[in-house]
Short mmCIF file of C-alpha atoms in Angstrom, two decimals:
data_model
loop_
_atom_site.label_atom_id
_atom_site.label_comp_id
_atom_site.label_asym_id
_atom_site.label_seq_id
_atom_site.Cartn_x
_atom_site.Cartn_y
_atom_site.Cartn_z
CA MET A 1 0.00 0.00 0.00
CA SER A 2 1.19 3.49 -0.80
CA GLN A 3 1.71 6.23 1.74
CA VAL A 4 -0.98 8.74 2.61
CA ARG A 5 0.16 12.28 1.84
CA TYR A 6 -1.25 15.72 2.63
CA ASN A 7 -1.23 18.76 0.35
CA LEU A 8 -2.06 22.39 1.05
CA LYS A 9 -4.75 23.70 -1.27
CA ASN A 10 -3.43 27.26 -1.70
CA ARG A 11 -0.15 28.34 -0.16
CA LYS A 12 -0.85 31.99 -0.96
CA GLU A 13 -3.79 32.12 1.44
CA GLN A 14 -3.30 33.18 5.05
CA SER A 15 -4.90 29.91 6.17
CA THR A 16 -5.49 27.12 3.69
CA LEU A 17 -7.28 23.78 3.59
CA ILE A 18 -5.39 20.51 3.98
CA SER A 19 -6.21 17.77 1.47
CA LEU A 20 -5.53 14.06 1.93
CA VAL A 21 -3.97 12.39 -1.14
CA TYR A 22 -3.78 8.60 -1.60
CA ARG A 23 -2.71 6.68 -4.72
CA PHE A 24 -3.90 3.09 -5.20
CA ASN A 25 -4.33 0.75 -8.16
CA GLY A 26 -3.62 3.55 -10.62
CA GLN A 27 -6.27 5.77 -9.02
CA ARG A 28 -5.83 8.97 -7.01
CA LEU A 29 -7.98 9.90 -4.02
CA VAL A 30 -8.06 13.59 -3.11
CA TYR A 31 -10.15 14.29 -0.02
CA SER A 32 -10.58 17.55 1.90
CA THR A 33 -9.94 17.03 5.59
CA GLY A 34 -11.88 20.18 6.44
CA GLN A 35 -8.88 21.36 8.47
CA LYS A 36 -6.96 24.59 7.84
CA ILE A 37 -3.45 25.76 8.65
CA PRO A 38 -1.35 28.86 7.91
CA PRO A 39 1.19 27.62 5.30
CA LYS A 40 4.13 28.97 7.33
CA PHE A 41 3.35 26.42 10.04
CA TRP A 42 3.33 23.43 7.67
CA ASN A 43 6.28 21.00 7.54
CA ASP A 44 6.44 19.64 3.97
CA ARG A 45 8.97 16.96 4.80
CA LYS A 46 6.98 15.50 7.71
CA GLN A 47 3.61 16.21 6.10
CA ARG A 48 2.40 17.58 9.42
CA ALA A 49 2.05 20.85 11.31
CA LYS A 50 5.22 22.29 12.78
CA GLU A 51 5.55 21.72 16.51
CA THR A 52 5.68 25.34 17.59
CA GLN A 53 3.98 27.36 20.30
CA ARG A 54 3.15 29.94 17.65
CA PHE A 55 0.63 27.37 16.37
CA PRO A 56 -0.70 25.83 19.61
CA GLU A 57 -3.19 23.60 17.77
CA TYR A 58 -0.38 21.57 16.18
CA SER A 59 -0.80 18.58 18.51
CA GLU A 60 -4.55 18.21 17.96
CA LEU A 61 -4.18 18.71 14.20
CA ASN A 62 -1.34 16.21 13.85
CA ASN A 63 -3.24 13.63 15.89
CA PHE A 64 -6.21 14.10 13.59
CA LEU A 65 -4.06 13.72 10.46
CA ASN A 66 -2.45 10.58 11.92
CA THR A 67 -5.90 9.14 12.59
CA MET A 68 -7.07 9.96 9.04
CA ALA A 69 -4.02 8.28 7.50
CA ALA A 70 -4.48 5.21 9.69
CA LYS A 71 -8.15 5.00 8.68
CA VAL A 72 -7.33 5.07 4.97
CA ASN A 73 -4.84 2.23 5.43
CA THR A 74 -7.39 0.28 7.50
CA PHE A 75 -10.05 0.75 4.82
CA HIS A 76 -7.65 -0.44 2.11
CA ARG A 77 -6.65 -3.54 4.10
CA GLN A 78 -10.32 -4.38 4.64
CA PHE A 79 -10.97 -4.15 0.89
CA ILE A 80 -8.18 -6.69 0.34
CA ILE A 81 -9.44 -9.01 3.12
CA ASP A 82 -12.99 -8.86 1.72
CA ASN A 83 -11.67 -9.38 -1.83
CA LYS A 84 -13.36 -6.17 -2.95
CA THR A 85 -12.13 -3.62 -5.45
CA PRO A 86 -11.43 -0.23 -3.87
CA THR A 87 -12.58 2.89 -5.68
CA VAL A 88 -12.30 6.62 -5.01
CA ALA A 89 -16.06 6.76 -4.38
CA LYS A 90 -15.90 3.92 -1.83
CA PHE A 91 -13.01 5.55 0.02
CA LYS A 92 -14.87 8.89 0.15
CA LYS A 93 -18.01 7.19 1.45
CA LEU A 94 -16.09 5.53 4.27
CA LEU A 95 -14.26 8.74 5.16
CA ASN A 96 -17.54 10.67 5.14
CA GLU A 97 -19.04 8.16 7.54
CA PHE A 98 -15.98 8.39 9.77
CA LEU A 99 -16.16 12.19 9.87
CA MET A 100 -19.97 12.30 10.05
CA LYS A 101 -20.17 14.16 6.74
CA SER A 102 -22.94 11.97 5.34
CA ASP A 103 -26.42 13.30 4.62
CA ASN A 104 -27.82 10.93 7.23
CA LYS A 105 -30.42 12.87 9.22
CA ASN A 106 -30.13 10.39 12.09
CA THR A 107 -26.65 11.28 13.33
CA LEU A 108 -26.41 12.43 16.94
CA PHE A 109 -25.84 16.10 16.13
CA ALA A 110 -28.53 16.15 13.45
CA PHE A 111 -30.94 14.60 15.94
CA ILE A 112 -30.11 17.12 18.70
CA GLU A 113 -30.42 20.01 16.26
CA ASN A 114 -33.89 18.85 15.23
CA PHE A 115 -34.80 18.11 18.87
CA ILE A 116 -34.06 21.73 19.81
CA LYS A 117 -35.78 23.09 16.70
CA GLU A 118 -39.01 21.24 17.54
CA ARG A 119 -39.01 22.56 21.11
CA THR A 120 -38.20 26.09 20.00
CA GLU A 121 -41.26 26.06 17.76
CA SER A 122 -43.46 24.46 20.42
CA ASN A 123 -45.38 26.40 23.06
CA ASN A 124 -44.87 23.63 25.61
CA TYR A 125 -41.29 24.53 26.51
CA SER A 126 -40.03 27.64 28.27
CA LYS A 127 -37.27 29.82 26.84
CA GLY A 128 -35.07 28.78 29.76
CA THR A 129 -35.47 25.08 28.96
CA VAL A 130 -34.67 25.60 25.27
CA LYS A 131 -31.71 27.79 26.22
CA ASN A 132 -30.36 24.98 28.42
CA TYR A 133 -30.67 22.49 25.54
CA THR A 134 -28.86 24.92 23.22
CA THR A 135 -26.07 25.57 25.74
CA VAL A 136 -25.37 21.86 26.19
CA PHE A 137 -25.41 21.31 22.42
CA ASN A 138 -22.91 24.16 22.01
CA HIS A 139 -20.62 22.48 24.54
CA LEU A 140 -20.79 19.24 22.54
CA LYS A 141 -20.04 21.05 19.27
CA THR A 142 -17.11 22.98 20.72
CA PHE A 143 -15.68 19.79 22.21
CA SER A 144 -16.08 17.91 18.92
CA LYS A 145 -14.16 20.66 17.10
CA LYS A 146 -11.27 20.16 19.50
CA GLY A 147 -11.30 16.47 18.67
CA ARG A 148 -11.88 17.37 15.00
CA ARG A 149 -14.64 14.79 14.70
CA GLN A 150 -18.35 14.73 15.50
CA PRO A 151 -19.37 11.96 17.91
CA ASP A 152 -22.30 9.78 16.92
CA PHE A 153 -24.62 7.73 19.14
CA ASN A 154 -22.22 4.77 19.35
CA ASP A 155 -19.36 7.06 20.41
CA ILE A 156 -20.99 8.01 23.73
CA ASP A 157 -18.99 5.56 25.80
CA ILE A 158 -16.92 5.77 28.98
CA ASP A 159 -13.94 7.20 27.05
CA PHE A 160 -16.09 9.99 25.66
CA PHE A 161 -17.55 10.56 29.13
CA SER A 162 -14.08 10.94 30.60
CA SER A 163 -12.63 13.19 27.89
CA PHE A 164 -15.74 15.40 27.71
CA ASN A 165 -15.64 15.85 31.50
CA THR A 166 -11.98 16.85 31.31
CA TYR A 167 -12.93 19.52 28.78
CA LEU A 168 -15.79 20.80 30.99
CA TYR A 169 -13.66 20.94 34.14
CA SER A 170 -10.59 22.50 32.52
CA PRO A 171 -9.85 26.21 31.91
CA PRO A 172 -11.37 28.41 30.69
CA LEU A 173 -14.67 26.70 31.64
CA ASN A 174 -13.76 25.46 35.15
CA ASN A 175 -17.30 24.14 35.60
CA SER A 176 -18.53 22.84 38.94
CA LYS A 177 -19.44 19.19 39.52
CA ASN A 178 -23.08 20.16 39.90
CA TYR A 179 -23.11 21.95 36.55
CA VAL A 180 -21.36 19.07 34.77
CA LYS A 181 -23.89 16.71 36.34
CA LYS A 182 -26.66 18.91 34.96
CA ILE A 183 -25.06 18.84 31.49
CA TRP A 184 -25.06 15.04 31.51
CA GLN A 185 -28.67 15.00 32.66
CA THR A 186 -29.53 17.09 29.61
CA ILE A 187 -27.53 14.79 27.33
CA GLY A 188 -29.56 11.98 28.89
CA VAL A 189 -32.74 13.79 27.81
CA PHE A 190 -31.44 13.87 24.22
CA LEU A 191 -30.42 10.20 24.26
CA ASN A 192 -33.62 9.00 25.95
CA ASP A 193 -35.69 10.64 23.22
CA ALA A 194 -33.48 9.18 20.50
CA THR A 195 -33.71 5.75 22.14
CA ASP A 196 -37.51 5.97 22.35
CA LYS A 197 -37.59 6.78 18.63
CA GLY A 198 -35.39 3.80 17.79
CA LEU A 199 -32.45 5.90 16.60
CA ASN A 200 -30.07 5.05 19.43
CA LYS A 201 -29.12 1.51 20.43
CA ASN A 202 -26.19 2.45 22.67
CA LEU A 203 -27.33 2.44 26.31
CA SER A 204 -23.91 2.99 27.89
CA TYR A 205 -25.04 6.40 29.11
CA LYS A 206 -27.44 4.69 31.53
CA SER A 207 -24.70 2.78 33.33
CA LYS A 208 -23.45 3.68 36.80
CA ALA A 209 -20.08 4.59 35.29
CA PHE A 210 -21.73 7.69 33.82
CA GLN A 211 -22.90 8.99 37.18
CA ILE A 212 -21.40 12.20 38.53
CA LEU A 213 -21.66 12.71 42.26
CA GLY A 214 -22.45 16.38 42.60
CA THR A 215 -21.56 18.35 45.68
CA LYS A 216 -24.11 19.85 48.01
CA PRO A 217 -25.70 22.79 46.22
CA PRO A 218 -24.63 26.24 47.44
CA LYS A 219 -26.68 27.49 50.35
CA ASN A 220 -29.51 29.50 48.87
CA ILE A 221 -30.74 31.96 51.43
CA TYR A 222 -34.19 33.28 52.18
CA LEU A 223 -35.28 36.42 53.99
CA ASN A 224 -37.55 35.94 57.00
CA ASP A 225 -40.53 38.13 57.88
CA ALA A 226 -38.44 40.42 60.08
CA GLU A 227 -35.87 40.98 57.31
CA LEU A 228 -38.58 41.64 54.72
CA LYS A 229 -40.17 44.13 57.10
CA LEU A 230 -36.78 45.82 57.46
CA ILE A 231 -36.52 46.16 53.68
CA TYR A 232 -40.13 47.33 53.29
CA GLN A 233 -39.91 50.01 55.98
CA TYR A 234 -36.53 51.44 54.96
CA ASP A 235 -36.74 54.98 53.58
CA PHE A 236 -35.41 55.05 50.03
CA SER A 237 -37.27 58.25 49.11
CA GLU A 238 -34.00 59.95 48.20
CA ASN A 239 -32.93 57.10 45.92
CA GLU A 240 -35.69 56.40 43.39
CA ARG A 241 -33.64 53.66 41.69
CA LEU A 242 -33.33 51.56 44.84
CA GLU A 243 -36.88 52.34 45.93
CA LYS A 244 -38.34 50.91 42.72
CA VAL A 245 -36.09 47.84 42.82
CA ARG A 246 -37.05 47.27 46.47
CA ASP A 247 -40.76 47.47 45.66
CA LEU A 248 -40.43 45.14 42.66
CA PHE A 249 -38.45 42.66 44.78
CA LEU A 250 -41.24 42.65 47.38
CA VAL A 251 -43.69 41.71 44.62
CA GLY A 252 -41.71 38.48 44.21
CA CYS A 253 -41.50 37.99 47.98
CA TYR A 254 -45.28 38.13 48.40
CA THR A 255 -46.37 36.30 45.23
CA GLY A 256 -43.82 33.48 44.96
CA LEU A 257 -43.60 34.10 41.22
CA ARG A 258 -40.39 33.79 39.23
CA PHE A 259 -38.61 36.91 37.96
CA SER A 260 -39.88 36.18 34.44
CA ASP A 261 -43.45 36.30 35.76
CA PHE A 262 -43.59 38.97 38.48
CA THR A 263 -41.92 41.47 36.13
CA ARG A 264 -44.78 40.97 33.61
CA LEU A 265 -47.65 41.75 35.96
CA LYS A 266 -50.15 44.25 34.53
CA PRO A 267 -53.61 45.51 35.56
CA GLU A 268 -55.20 42.71 33.53
CA HIS A 269 -53.62 40.16 35.87
CA LEU A 270 -55.74 41.39 38.78
CA GLN A 271 -58.97 39.50 39.39
CA SER A 272 -61.71 39.30 41.99
CA ILE A 273 -62.75 35.79 43.02
CA GLU A 274 -65.58 35.58 45.58
CA ASN A 275 -64.79 39.17 46.56
CA LYS A 276 -61.13 38.29 47.14
CA GLU A 277 -58.47 40.15 45.16
CA VAL A 278 -56.02 37.80 43.48
CA ILE A 279 -53.28 37.85 40.86
CA SER A 280 -53.85 35.44 37.97
CA ILE A 281 -51.04 34.75 35.49
CA LEU A 282 -50.03 32.06 33.00
CA THR A 283 -46.45 31.29 34.04
CA GLN A 284 -43.75 31.23 31.37
CA LYS A 285 -41.88 28.15 32.57
CA THR A 286 -44.68 25.72 33.40
CA LYS A 287 -47.37 27.18 31.12
CA LYS A 288 -49.85 26.85 33.99
CA THR A 289 -52.12 29.54 35.39
CA VAL A 290 -51.53 30.31 39.05
CA TYR A 291 -53.68 32.36 41.40
CA VAL A 292 -52.10 34.31 44.26
CA PRO A 293 -54.09 36.24 46.90
CA LEU A 294 -53.05 39.89 47.20
CA HIS A 295 -50.94 40.48 50.29
CA PRO A 296 -51.62 43.79 52.11
CA ILE A 297 -48.11 45.01 51.24
CA LEU A 298 -48.79 44.33 47.55
CA LYS A 299 -51.99 46.35 47.75
CA ARG A 300 -50.00 49.31 49.07
CA ILE A 301 -47.41 48.95 46.30
CA ILE A 302 -50.16 48.77 43.68
CA ASN A 303 -51.75 51.96 45.04
CA LYS A 304 -48.33 53.60 44.79
CA TYR A 305 -47.67 52.78 41.13
CA ARG A 306 -51.02 52.06 39.52
CA THR A 307 -51.81 53.62 36.15
CA GLU A 308 -53.89 52.39 33.23
CA THR A 309 -50.99 50.26 32.01
CA GLN A 310 -49.03 49.27 35.12
CA ILE A 311 -49.42 48.25 38.75
CA PHE A 312 -45.79 47.83 39.74
CA PRO A 313 -42.45 49.53 38.91
CA LYS A 314 -41.13 48.97 35.39
CA PRO A 315 -38.70 46.04 35.36
CA ILE A 316 -34.99 46.14 34.66
CA SER A 317 -32.68 43.29 33.66
CA ASN A 318 -32.24 40.40 36.07
CA GLN A 319 -28.50 41.05 36.31
CA LYS A 320 -28.89 44.75 37.15
CA MET A 321 -31.63 44.01 39.65
CA ASN A 322 -29.39 41.47 41.38
CA ASP A 323 -26.65 44.09 41.69
CA TYR A 324 -29.07 46.64 43.17
CA LEU A 325 -30.56 44.08 45.57
CA LYS A 326 -27.17 43.50 47.16
CA GLU A 327 -26.84 47.25 47.58
CA ILE A 328 -30.30 47.37 49.20
CA ALA A 329 -29.68 44.40 51.50
CA LYS A 330 -26.41 45.87 52.71
CA GLN A 331 -27.90 49.33 53.23
CA VAL A 332 -30.91 48.17 55.26
CA GLY A 333 -28.67 46.04 57.48
CA ILE A 334 -29.22 42.39 56.51
CA LYS A 335 -26.81 40.60 58.85
CA GLY A 336 -25.26 37.16 59.04
CA LYS A 337 -22.56 35.02 57.45
CA VAL A 338 -23.11 32.03 55.17
CA ILE A 339 -20.55 29.28 54.53
CA GLN A 340 -20.86 27.87 51.02
CA GLN A 341 -19.35 24.68 49.65
CA LEU A 342 -18.39 25.34 46.04
CA THR A 343 -16.47 23.60 43.25
CA ASN A 344 -14.28 24.99 40.50
CA GLY A 345 -12.92 22.75 37.80
CA GLY A 346 -14.25 19.78 39.77
CA LYS A 347 -12.31 20.76 42.92
CA GLU A 348 -14.21 21.53 46.11
CA PHE A 349 -13.60 24.48 48.41
CA SER A 350 -15.54 26.55 50.93
CA VAL A 351 -16.08 30.29 51.10
CA THR A 352 -17.74 32.51 53.70
CA LYS A 353 -19.95 35.32 52.46
CA ASN A 354 -22.12 38.01 53.99
CA LYS A 355 -25.79 37.16 53.71
CA TRP A 356 -26.52 40.44 51.90
CA GLU A 357 -24.09 39.40 49.14
CA LEU A 358 -26.29 36.40 48.30
CA VAL A 359 -29.59 38.24 47.83
CA THR A 360 -30.91 37.84 44.26
CA THR A 361 -34.26 38.02 42.50
CA HIS A 362 -34.73 34.31 43.18
CA THR A 363 -34.39 34.97 46.91
CA ALA A 364 -37.86 36.51 46.66
CA ARG A 365 -39.53 33.29 45.50
CA ARG A 366 -37.67 31.16 48.05
CA SER A 367 -38.58 33.63 50.82
CA PHE A 368 -42.25 33.40 49.87
CA ALA A 369 -42.26 29.59 49.97
CA THR A 370 -40.32 29.35 53.23
CA ASN A 371 -42.24 32.06 55.10
CA ALA A 372 -45.59 30.66 53.94
CA TYR A 373 -44.57 27.20 55.16
CA LYS A 374 -43.34 28.56 58.50
CA SER A 375 -46.66 30.33 58.99
CA GLY A 376 -48.41 26.95 59.00
CA MET A 377 -49.78 27.05 55.46
CA PRO A 378 -50.14 23.49 54.06
CA SER A 379 -47.46 22.53 51.54
CA ILE A 380 -50.01 21.59 48.89
CA LYS A 381 -51.44 25.12 48.85
CA ILE A 382 -48.02 26.71 48.48
CA MET A 383 -47.06 24.22 45.76
CA LEU A 384 -50.03 25.32 43.66
CA ILE A 385 -48.29 28.69 43.43
CA THR A 386 -44.63 27.64 43.28
CA GLY A 387 -45.34 24.83 40.81
CA HIS A 388 -43.42 22.09 42.64
CA SER A 389 -44.84 18.73 41.54
CA THR A 390 -43.90 16.78 44.67
CA GLU A 391 -43.72 17.64 48.34
CA THR A 392 -40.23 16.12 48.45
CA ALA A 393 -38.99 18.64 45.89
CA PHE A 394 -40.79 21.45 47.70
CA LEU A 395 -39.28 20.59 51.09
CA LYS A 396 -35.81 20.60 49.51
CA TYR A 397 -36.53 24.02 48.05
CA ILE A 398 -37.58 25.83 51.22
CA LYS A 399 -34.93 26.86 53.73
CA ILE A 400 -35.88 25.90 57.29
CA THR A 401 -32.94 25.65 59.68
CA GLY A 402 -32.84 23.13 62.52
CA GLU A 403 -33.22 25.98 65.00
CA GLU A 404 -36.28 27.38 63.21
CA ASN A 405 -37.83 23.93 63.01
CA ALA A 406 -37.36 23.40 66.76
CA VAL A 407 -39.03 26.74 67.57
CA SER A 408 -41.92 25.92 65.23
CA MET A 409 -42.36 22.43 66.73
CA SER A 410 -42.39 23.85 70.25
CA GLU A 411 -45.75 25.45 69.42
CA GLU A 412 -47.31 22.11 68.47
CA LYS A 413 -49.78 20.49 70.86
CA PHE A 414 -47.40 17.59 71.50
CA PHE A 415 -44.89 19.93 73.14
CA LEU A 416 -47.51 22.10 74.88
CA ASP A 417 -49.34 19.29 76.68
CA SER A 418 -48.53 19.93 80.36
CA SER A 419 -50.82 17.29 81.84
CA PRO A 420 -48.96 15.01 84.26
CA LEU A 421 -48.17 11.49 83.18
CA LYS A 422 -50.08 8.77 84.98
CA ILE A 423 -47.70 6.19 86.32
CA ALA A 424 -49.26 2.79 86.98
#
């Protein structure tokens, strides 16, 4: 068998394509590898990229070219073993399949692309869910470019699991274990759907070897009634920016709605049911209508801002609001320290932060759920607003400390019964 060679398509270009050339049985195969290189970094004698730090991709590119050359030789040997006549067309077909260049609509990436497209066009999936699917797909595509080959269903094995995790944990990503675990859960969603449709036969992803043990999630705080009262009563009259952010934050604290929902509230969302004023809104994430009774503080805020088109302050971006909330929490005097267990690049460490530093728009929703639960409201009633499907998930969501639970239990009849025990 002859030697596989590589030619540069146009040496005058700043970066030019690399073509694979293979002569066999009087025929000549010329195949574009799809890879580019600046001609000045090409070693003609070695037929590979120069090993120089000025072209840091040299190692990945040379490994890819080595793999391509080995594949061509393997294909040719197989033709001989099978007593078949090799042709340029047959070689190209095999190389296309190896590099996932075929028109097959059922490749992994083609499937994921269509999976996301269908959910983007559907009204049954929130923007956040679709964004998560897209983010994970982008990670897969970026990783495949580093390996210079698209993985297909059968490639999702323990080796892929290990190398993909290394990519996710390494700089510049430095993802946490919990986030990497979430990425694999999303990949599982893709593969489960493909399996259900008969497109995927590789079930390696369901094995225990694919499990990632996440760390305890960072401590998400909530603000108790006393802290919310502190925020509500603070005089921000000389700072209109913080006053409006404070009032909008309280809307979340007393409705339990997500940021994407409480920032959309308009006069048309107010209803009267059996002479009770409630907020009624179709939530963006779950696509379910929830009904929330109007808290007295919300009524005061509505009276403060109500016009024909609005009932609450005009919203700002989530990121800006989070910045302002920390400023508010610090200014009103939210006290306390919180120790958080975090991971970076898969490595665990702890950090101590001031409680006010951890206040975000989502703190509002968690505060609502926790304070409502502490007040004695049944979980099922709160869940109809928060959207939690199981009480187990709800109880994980709320933030009741051991101390708070003990104080709450001390008010139960069991602990208040002072009748003397009768000893036989």
